[in-house]
PDB file of C-alpha atoms in Angstrom:
ATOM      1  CA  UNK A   1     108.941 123.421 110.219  1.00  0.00           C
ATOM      2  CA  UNK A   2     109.269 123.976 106.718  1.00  0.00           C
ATOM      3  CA  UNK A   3     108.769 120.382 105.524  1.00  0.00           C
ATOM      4  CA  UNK A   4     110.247 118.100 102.496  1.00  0.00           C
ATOM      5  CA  UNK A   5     109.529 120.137  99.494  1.00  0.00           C
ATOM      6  CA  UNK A   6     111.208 119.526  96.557  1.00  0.00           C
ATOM      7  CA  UNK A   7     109.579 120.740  94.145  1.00  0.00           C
ATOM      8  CA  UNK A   8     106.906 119.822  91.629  1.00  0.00           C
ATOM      9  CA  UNK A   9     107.614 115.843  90.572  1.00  0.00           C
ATOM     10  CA  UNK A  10     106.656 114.141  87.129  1.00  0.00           C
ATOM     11  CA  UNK A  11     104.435 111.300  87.995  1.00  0.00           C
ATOM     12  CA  UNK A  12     103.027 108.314  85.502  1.00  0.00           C
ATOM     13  CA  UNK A  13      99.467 107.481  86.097  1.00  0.00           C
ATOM     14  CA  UNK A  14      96.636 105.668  84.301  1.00  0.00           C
ATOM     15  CA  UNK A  15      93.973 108.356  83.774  1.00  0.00           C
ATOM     16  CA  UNK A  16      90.234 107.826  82.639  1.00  0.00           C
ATOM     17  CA  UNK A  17      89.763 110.278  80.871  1.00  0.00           C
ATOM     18  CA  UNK A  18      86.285 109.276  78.916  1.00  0.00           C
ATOM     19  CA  UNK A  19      83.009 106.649  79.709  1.00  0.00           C
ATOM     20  CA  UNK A  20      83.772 103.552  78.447  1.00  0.00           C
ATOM     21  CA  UNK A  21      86.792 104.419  77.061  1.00  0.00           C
ATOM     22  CA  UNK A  22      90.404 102.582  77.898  1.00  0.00           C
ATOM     23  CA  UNK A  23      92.358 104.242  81.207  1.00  0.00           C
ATOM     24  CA  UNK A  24      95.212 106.347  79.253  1.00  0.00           C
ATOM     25  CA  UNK A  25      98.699 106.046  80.338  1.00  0.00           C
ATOM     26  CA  UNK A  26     100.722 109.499  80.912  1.00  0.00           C
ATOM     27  CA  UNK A  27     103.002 111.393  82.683  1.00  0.00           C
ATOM     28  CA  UNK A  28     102.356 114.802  84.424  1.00  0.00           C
ATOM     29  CA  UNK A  29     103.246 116.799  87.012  1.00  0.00           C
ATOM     30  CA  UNK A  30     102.230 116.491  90.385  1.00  0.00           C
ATOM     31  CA  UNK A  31     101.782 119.471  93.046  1.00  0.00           C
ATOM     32  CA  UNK A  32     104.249 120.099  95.997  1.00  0.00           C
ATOM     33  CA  UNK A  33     102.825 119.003  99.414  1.00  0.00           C
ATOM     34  CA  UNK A  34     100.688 121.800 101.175  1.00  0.00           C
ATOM     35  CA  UNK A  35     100.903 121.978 105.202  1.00  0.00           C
ATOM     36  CA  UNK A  36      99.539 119.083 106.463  1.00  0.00           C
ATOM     37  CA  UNK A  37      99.951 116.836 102.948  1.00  0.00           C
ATOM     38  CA  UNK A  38     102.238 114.390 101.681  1.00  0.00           C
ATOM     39  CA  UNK A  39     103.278 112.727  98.330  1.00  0.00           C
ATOM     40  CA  UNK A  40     103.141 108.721  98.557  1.00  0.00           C
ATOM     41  CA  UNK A  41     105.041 106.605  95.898  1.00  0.00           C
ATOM     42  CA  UNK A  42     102.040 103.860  95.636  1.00  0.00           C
ATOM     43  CA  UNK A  43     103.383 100.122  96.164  1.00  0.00           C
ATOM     44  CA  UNK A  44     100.156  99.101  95.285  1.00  0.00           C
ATOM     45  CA  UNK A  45      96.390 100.372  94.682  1.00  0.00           C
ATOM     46  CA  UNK A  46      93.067  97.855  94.331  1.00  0.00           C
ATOM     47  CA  UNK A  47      90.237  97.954  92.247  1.00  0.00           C
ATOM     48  CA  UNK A  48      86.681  98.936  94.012  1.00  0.00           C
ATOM     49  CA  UNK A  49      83.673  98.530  91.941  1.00  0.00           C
ATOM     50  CA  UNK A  50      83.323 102.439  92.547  1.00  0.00           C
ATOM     51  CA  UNK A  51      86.106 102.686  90.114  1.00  0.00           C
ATOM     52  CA  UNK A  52      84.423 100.084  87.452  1.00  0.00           C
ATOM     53  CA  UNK A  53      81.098 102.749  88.238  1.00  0.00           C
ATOM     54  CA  UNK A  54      82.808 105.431  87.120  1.00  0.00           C
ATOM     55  CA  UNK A  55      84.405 104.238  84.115  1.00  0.00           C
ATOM     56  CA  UNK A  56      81.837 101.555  82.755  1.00  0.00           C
ATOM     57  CA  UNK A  57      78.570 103.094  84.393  1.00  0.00           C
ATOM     58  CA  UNK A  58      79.364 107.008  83.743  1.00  0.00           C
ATOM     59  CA  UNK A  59      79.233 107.890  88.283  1.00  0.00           C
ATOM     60  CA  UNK A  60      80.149 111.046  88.187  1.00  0.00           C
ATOM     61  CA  UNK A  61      83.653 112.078  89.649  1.00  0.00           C
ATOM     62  CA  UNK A  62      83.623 115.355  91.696  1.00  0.00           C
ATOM     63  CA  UNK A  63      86.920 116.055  90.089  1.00  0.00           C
ATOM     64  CA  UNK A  64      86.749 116.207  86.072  1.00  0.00           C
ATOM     65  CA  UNK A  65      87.923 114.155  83.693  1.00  0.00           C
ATOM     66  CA  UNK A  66      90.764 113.401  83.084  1.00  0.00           C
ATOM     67  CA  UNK A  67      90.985 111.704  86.616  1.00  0.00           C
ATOM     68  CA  UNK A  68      93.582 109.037  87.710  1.00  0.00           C
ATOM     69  CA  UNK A  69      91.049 106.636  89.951  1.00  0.00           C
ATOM     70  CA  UNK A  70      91.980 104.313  92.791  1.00  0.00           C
ATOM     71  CA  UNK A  71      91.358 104.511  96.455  1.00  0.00           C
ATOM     72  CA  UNK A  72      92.363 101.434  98.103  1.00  0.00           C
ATOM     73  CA  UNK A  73      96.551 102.380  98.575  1.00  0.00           C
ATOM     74  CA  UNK A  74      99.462 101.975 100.066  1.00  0.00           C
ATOM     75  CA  UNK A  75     102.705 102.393  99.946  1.00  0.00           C
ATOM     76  CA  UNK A  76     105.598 105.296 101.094  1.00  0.00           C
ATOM     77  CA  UNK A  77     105.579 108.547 102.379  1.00  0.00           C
ATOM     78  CA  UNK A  78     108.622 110.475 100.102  1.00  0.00           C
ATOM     79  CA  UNK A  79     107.302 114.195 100.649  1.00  0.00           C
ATOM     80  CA  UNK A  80     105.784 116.359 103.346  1.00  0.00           C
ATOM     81  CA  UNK A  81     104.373 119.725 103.847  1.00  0.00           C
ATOM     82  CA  UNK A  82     104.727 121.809 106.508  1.00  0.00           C
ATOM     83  CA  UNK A  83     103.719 119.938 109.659  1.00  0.00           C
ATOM     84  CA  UNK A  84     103.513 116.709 108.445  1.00  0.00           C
ATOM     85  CA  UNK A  85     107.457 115.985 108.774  1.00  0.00           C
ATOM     86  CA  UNK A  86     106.893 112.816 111.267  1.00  0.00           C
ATOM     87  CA  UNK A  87     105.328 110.680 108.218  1.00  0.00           C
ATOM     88  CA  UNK A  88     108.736 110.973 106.299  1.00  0.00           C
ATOM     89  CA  UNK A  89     110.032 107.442 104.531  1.00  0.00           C
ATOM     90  CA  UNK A  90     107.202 105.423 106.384  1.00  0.00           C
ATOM     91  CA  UNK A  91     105.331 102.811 105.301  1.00  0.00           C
ATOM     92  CA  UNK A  92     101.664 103.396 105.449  1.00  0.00           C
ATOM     93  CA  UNK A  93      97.589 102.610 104.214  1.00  0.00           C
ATOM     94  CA  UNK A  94      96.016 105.510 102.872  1.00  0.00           C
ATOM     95  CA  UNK A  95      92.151 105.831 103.944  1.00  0.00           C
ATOM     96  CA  UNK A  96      89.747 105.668 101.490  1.00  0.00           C
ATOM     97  CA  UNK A  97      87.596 108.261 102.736  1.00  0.00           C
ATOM     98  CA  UNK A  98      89.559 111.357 104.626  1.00  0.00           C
ATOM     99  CA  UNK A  99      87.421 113.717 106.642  1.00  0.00           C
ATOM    100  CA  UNK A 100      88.961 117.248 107.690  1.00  0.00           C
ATOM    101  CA  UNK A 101      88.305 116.153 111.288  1.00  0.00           C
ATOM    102  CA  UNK A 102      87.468 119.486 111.962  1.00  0.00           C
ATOM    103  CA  UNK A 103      83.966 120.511 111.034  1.00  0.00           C
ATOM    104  CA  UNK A 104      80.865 119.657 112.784  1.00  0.00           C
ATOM    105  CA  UNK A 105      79.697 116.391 111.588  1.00  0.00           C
ATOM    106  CA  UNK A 106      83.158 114.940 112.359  1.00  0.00           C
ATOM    107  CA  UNK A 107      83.412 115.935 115.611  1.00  0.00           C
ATOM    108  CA  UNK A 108      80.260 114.297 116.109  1.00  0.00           C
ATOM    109  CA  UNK A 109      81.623 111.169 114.961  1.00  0.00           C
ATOM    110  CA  UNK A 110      80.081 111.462 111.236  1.00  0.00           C
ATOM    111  CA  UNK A 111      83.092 111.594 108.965  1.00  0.00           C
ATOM    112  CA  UNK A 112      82.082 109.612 106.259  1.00  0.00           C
ATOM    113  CA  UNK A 113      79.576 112.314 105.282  1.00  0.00           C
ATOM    114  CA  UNK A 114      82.093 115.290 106.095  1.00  0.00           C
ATOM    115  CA  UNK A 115      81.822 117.637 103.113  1.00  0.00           C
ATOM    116  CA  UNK A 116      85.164 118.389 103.138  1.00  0.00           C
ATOM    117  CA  UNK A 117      86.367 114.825 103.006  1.00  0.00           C
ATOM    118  CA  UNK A 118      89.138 113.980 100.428  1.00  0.00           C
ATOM    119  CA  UNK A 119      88.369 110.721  98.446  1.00  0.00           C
ATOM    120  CA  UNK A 120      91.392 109.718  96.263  1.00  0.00           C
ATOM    121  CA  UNK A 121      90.342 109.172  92.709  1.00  0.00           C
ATOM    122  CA  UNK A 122      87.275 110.825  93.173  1.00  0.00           C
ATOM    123  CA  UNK A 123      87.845 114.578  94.772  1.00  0.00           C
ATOM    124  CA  UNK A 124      92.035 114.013  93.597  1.00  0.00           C
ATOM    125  CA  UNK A 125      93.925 111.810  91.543  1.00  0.00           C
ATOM    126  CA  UNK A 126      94.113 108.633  92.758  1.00  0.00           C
ATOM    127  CA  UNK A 127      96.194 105.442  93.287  1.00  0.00           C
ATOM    128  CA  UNK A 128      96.264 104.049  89.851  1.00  0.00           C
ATOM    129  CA  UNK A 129     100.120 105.707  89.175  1.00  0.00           C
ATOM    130  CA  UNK A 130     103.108 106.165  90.870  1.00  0.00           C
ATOM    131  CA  UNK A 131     102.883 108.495  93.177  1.00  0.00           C
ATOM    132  CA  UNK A 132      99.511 110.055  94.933  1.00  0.00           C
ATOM    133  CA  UNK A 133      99.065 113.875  96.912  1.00  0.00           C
ATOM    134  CA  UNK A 134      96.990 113.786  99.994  1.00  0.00           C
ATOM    135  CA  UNK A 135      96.017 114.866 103.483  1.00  0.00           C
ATOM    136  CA  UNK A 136      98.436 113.099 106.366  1.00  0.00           C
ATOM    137  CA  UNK A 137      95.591 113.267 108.529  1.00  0.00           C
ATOM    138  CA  UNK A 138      94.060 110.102 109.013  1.00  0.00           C
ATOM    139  CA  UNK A 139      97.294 108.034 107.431  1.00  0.00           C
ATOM    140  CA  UNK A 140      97.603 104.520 108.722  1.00  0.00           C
ATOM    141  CA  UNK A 141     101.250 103.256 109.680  1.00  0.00           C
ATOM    142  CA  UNK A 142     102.443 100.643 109.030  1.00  0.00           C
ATOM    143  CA  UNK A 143     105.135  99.082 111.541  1.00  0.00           C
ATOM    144  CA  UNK A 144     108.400  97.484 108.814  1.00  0.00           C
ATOM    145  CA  UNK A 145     109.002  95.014 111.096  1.00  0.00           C
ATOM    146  CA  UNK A 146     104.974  93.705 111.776  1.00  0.00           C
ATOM    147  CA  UNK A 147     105.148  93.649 107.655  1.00  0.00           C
ATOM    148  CA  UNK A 148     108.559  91.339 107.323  1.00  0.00           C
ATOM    149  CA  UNK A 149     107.379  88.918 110.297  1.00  0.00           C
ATOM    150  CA  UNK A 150     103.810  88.541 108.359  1.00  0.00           C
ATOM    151  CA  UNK A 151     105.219  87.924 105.112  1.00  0.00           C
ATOM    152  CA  UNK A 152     102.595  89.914 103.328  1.00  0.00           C
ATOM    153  CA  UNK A 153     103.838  92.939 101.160  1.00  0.00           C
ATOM    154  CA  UNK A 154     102.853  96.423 101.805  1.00  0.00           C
ATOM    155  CA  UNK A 155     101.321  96.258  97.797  1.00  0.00           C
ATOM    156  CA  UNK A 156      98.842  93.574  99.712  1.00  0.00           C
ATOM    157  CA  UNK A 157      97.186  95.986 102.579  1.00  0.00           C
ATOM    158  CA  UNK A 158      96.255  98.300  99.954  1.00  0.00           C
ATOM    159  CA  UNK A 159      92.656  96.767 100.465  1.00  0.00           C
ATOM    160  CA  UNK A 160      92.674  97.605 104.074  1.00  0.00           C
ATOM    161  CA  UNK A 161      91.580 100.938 103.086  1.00  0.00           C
ATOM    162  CA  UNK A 162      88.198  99.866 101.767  1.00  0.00           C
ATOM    163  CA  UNK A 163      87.522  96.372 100.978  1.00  0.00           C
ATOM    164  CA  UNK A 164      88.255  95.355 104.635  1.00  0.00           C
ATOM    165  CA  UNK A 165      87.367  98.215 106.837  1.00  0.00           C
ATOM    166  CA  UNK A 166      84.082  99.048 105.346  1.00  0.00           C
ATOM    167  CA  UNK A 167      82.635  95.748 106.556  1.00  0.00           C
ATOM    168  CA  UNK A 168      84.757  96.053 109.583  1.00  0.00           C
ATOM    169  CA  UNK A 169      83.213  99.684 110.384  1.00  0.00           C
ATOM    170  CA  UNK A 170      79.348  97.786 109.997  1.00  0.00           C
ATOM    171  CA  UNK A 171      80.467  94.925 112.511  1.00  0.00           C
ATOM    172  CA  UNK A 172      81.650  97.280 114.919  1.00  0.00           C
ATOM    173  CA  UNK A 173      78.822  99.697 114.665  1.00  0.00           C
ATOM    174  CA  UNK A 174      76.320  96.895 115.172  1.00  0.00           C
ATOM    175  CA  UNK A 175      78.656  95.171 117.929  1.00  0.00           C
ATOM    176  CA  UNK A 176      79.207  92.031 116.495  1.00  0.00           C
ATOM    177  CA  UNK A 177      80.568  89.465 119.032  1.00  0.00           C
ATOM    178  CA  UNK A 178      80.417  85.915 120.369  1.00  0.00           C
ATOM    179  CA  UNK A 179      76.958  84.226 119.932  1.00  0.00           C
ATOM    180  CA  UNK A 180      75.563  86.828 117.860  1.00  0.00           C
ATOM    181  CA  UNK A 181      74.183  85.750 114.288  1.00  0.00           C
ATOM    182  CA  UNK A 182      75.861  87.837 111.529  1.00  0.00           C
ATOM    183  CA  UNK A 183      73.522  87.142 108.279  1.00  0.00           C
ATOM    184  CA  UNK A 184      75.825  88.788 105.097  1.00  0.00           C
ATOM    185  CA  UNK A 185      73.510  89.018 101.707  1.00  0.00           C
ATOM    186  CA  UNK A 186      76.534  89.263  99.015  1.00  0.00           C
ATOM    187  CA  UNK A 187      79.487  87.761 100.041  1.00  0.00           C
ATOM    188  CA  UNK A 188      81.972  89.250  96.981  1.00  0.00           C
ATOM    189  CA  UNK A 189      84.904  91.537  97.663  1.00  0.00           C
ATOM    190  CA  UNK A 190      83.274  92.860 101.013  1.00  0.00           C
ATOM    191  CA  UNK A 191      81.059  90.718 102.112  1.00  0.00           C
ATOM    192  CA  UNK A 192      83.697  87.653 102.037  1.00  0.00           C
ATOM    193  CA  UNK A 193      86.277  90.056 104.296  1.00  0.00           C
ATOM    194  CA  UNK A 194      82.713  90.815 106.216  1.00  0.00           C
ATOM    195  CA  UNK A 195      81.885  87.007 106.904  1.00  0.00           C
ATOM    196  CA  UNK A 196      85.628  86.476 107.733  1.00  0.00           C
ATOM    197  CA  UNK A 197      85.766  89.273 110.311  1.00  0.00           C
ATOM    198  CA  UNK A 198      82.747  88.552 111.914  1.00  0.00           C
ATOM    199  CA  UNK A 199      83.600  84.928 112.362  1.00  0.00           C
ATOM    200  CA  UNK A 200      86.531  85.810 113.780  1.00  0.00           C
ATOM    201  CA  UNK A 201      84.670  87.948 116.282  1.00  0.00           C
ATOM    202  CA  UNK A 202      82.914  84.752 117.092  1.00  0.00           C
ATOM    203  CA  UNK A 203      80.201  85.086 115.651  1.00  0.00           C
ATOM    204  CA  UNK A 204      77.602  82.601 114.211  1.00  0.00           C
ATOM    205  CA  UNK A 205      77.557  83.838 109.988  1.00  0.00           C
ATOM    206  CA  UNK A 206      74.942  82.758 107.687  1.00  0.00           C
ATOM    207  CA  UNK A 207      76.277  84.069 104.251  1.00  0.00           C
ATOM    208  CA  UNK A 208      73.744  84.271 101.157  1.00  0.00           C
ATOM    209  CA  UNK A 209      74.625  84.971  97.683  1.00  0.00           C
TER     210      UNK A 209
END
């Protein structure tokens, strides 16, 4: 299938674009989807401390400056490439971290160090405009009428994509479950979604901070 391609799109965006220096607000055009990619407009993006790194601390980006950052989004699929047709006017989380799935540390299970990974706002522009270009593989729907009967906005999950399955990934590794004693040193942004999922797994937390 040919896909949705309509062309190259003007997006707005808040770019860093120095160390230390305010995040610049511009417009610029984006790319058309590739096969396999799609352009989401962004309902809503967090803020990670990897972003305050980069711009406060000088982390180094692996795409250079100027760089639109954000990697905690969702919001709505409005273009597709080739192949990627079936995400079309949904609703979905986009994953912080998006291995190629293909290479030989994912299919051993090791995507987070894939070297072809994507990493909005770090390897591409990021969340922090209106509109973001990225892989569809690895998207995470999200079901309209789950969203309206939960009363939480689609702007809100935008922290799914880091803030809440990074701890959530740990738990699960370790195999967190009733009885077990969770101890969580930092209980911030990821920590406190940490002590909350593990309690909810039942088990015992003893949070320090």
């Amino acid at each position: 299938m040919a896909g949705n391609r309509r062309g190259p799109i003007s997006i707005a965006s808040w770019q860093m674009r120095a160390v230390r220096e305010p995040l610049v607000l511009g417009e610029w055009a984006l790319g058309e989807p590739q096969p396999g990619q799609v352009v989401i407009r962004v309902a809503g993006c967090g803020v990670c401390h990897t972003d305050l790194g980069y711009l406060y601390d000088g982390v180094r980006t692996r795409h250079a400056l100027p760089l639109t950052l954000g990697h905690e989004i969702a919001g709505v699929v409005e273009e597709a490439g080739s192949g990627a047709d079936e995400w079309l006017g949904r609703s979905v989380v986009v994953p912080a971290v998006m291995p190629c799935g293909e290479c030989d540390v994912c299919r051993a299970g090791r995507g987070a160090i894939c070297r072809a990974q994507i990493f909005p706002g770090n390897d591409v522009h990021g969340g922090f405009g209106s509109h973001v270009l990225v892989p569809a593989r690895g998207l995470c729907p999200v079901e309209a009428g789950a969203l309206a009967k939960s009363g939480v906005e689609l702007a809100d999950l935008a922290v799914l994509a880091d803030a809440i399955t990074t701890p959530y990934q740990a738990i699960a590794r370790a195999a967190v479950g009733p009885g077990d004693v969770a101890i969580f040193v930092g209980v911030g942004g990821v920590g406190g979604f940490g002590v909350q999922i593990a309690r909810a797994l039942g088990a015992h937390v003893i949070a320090l901070d």
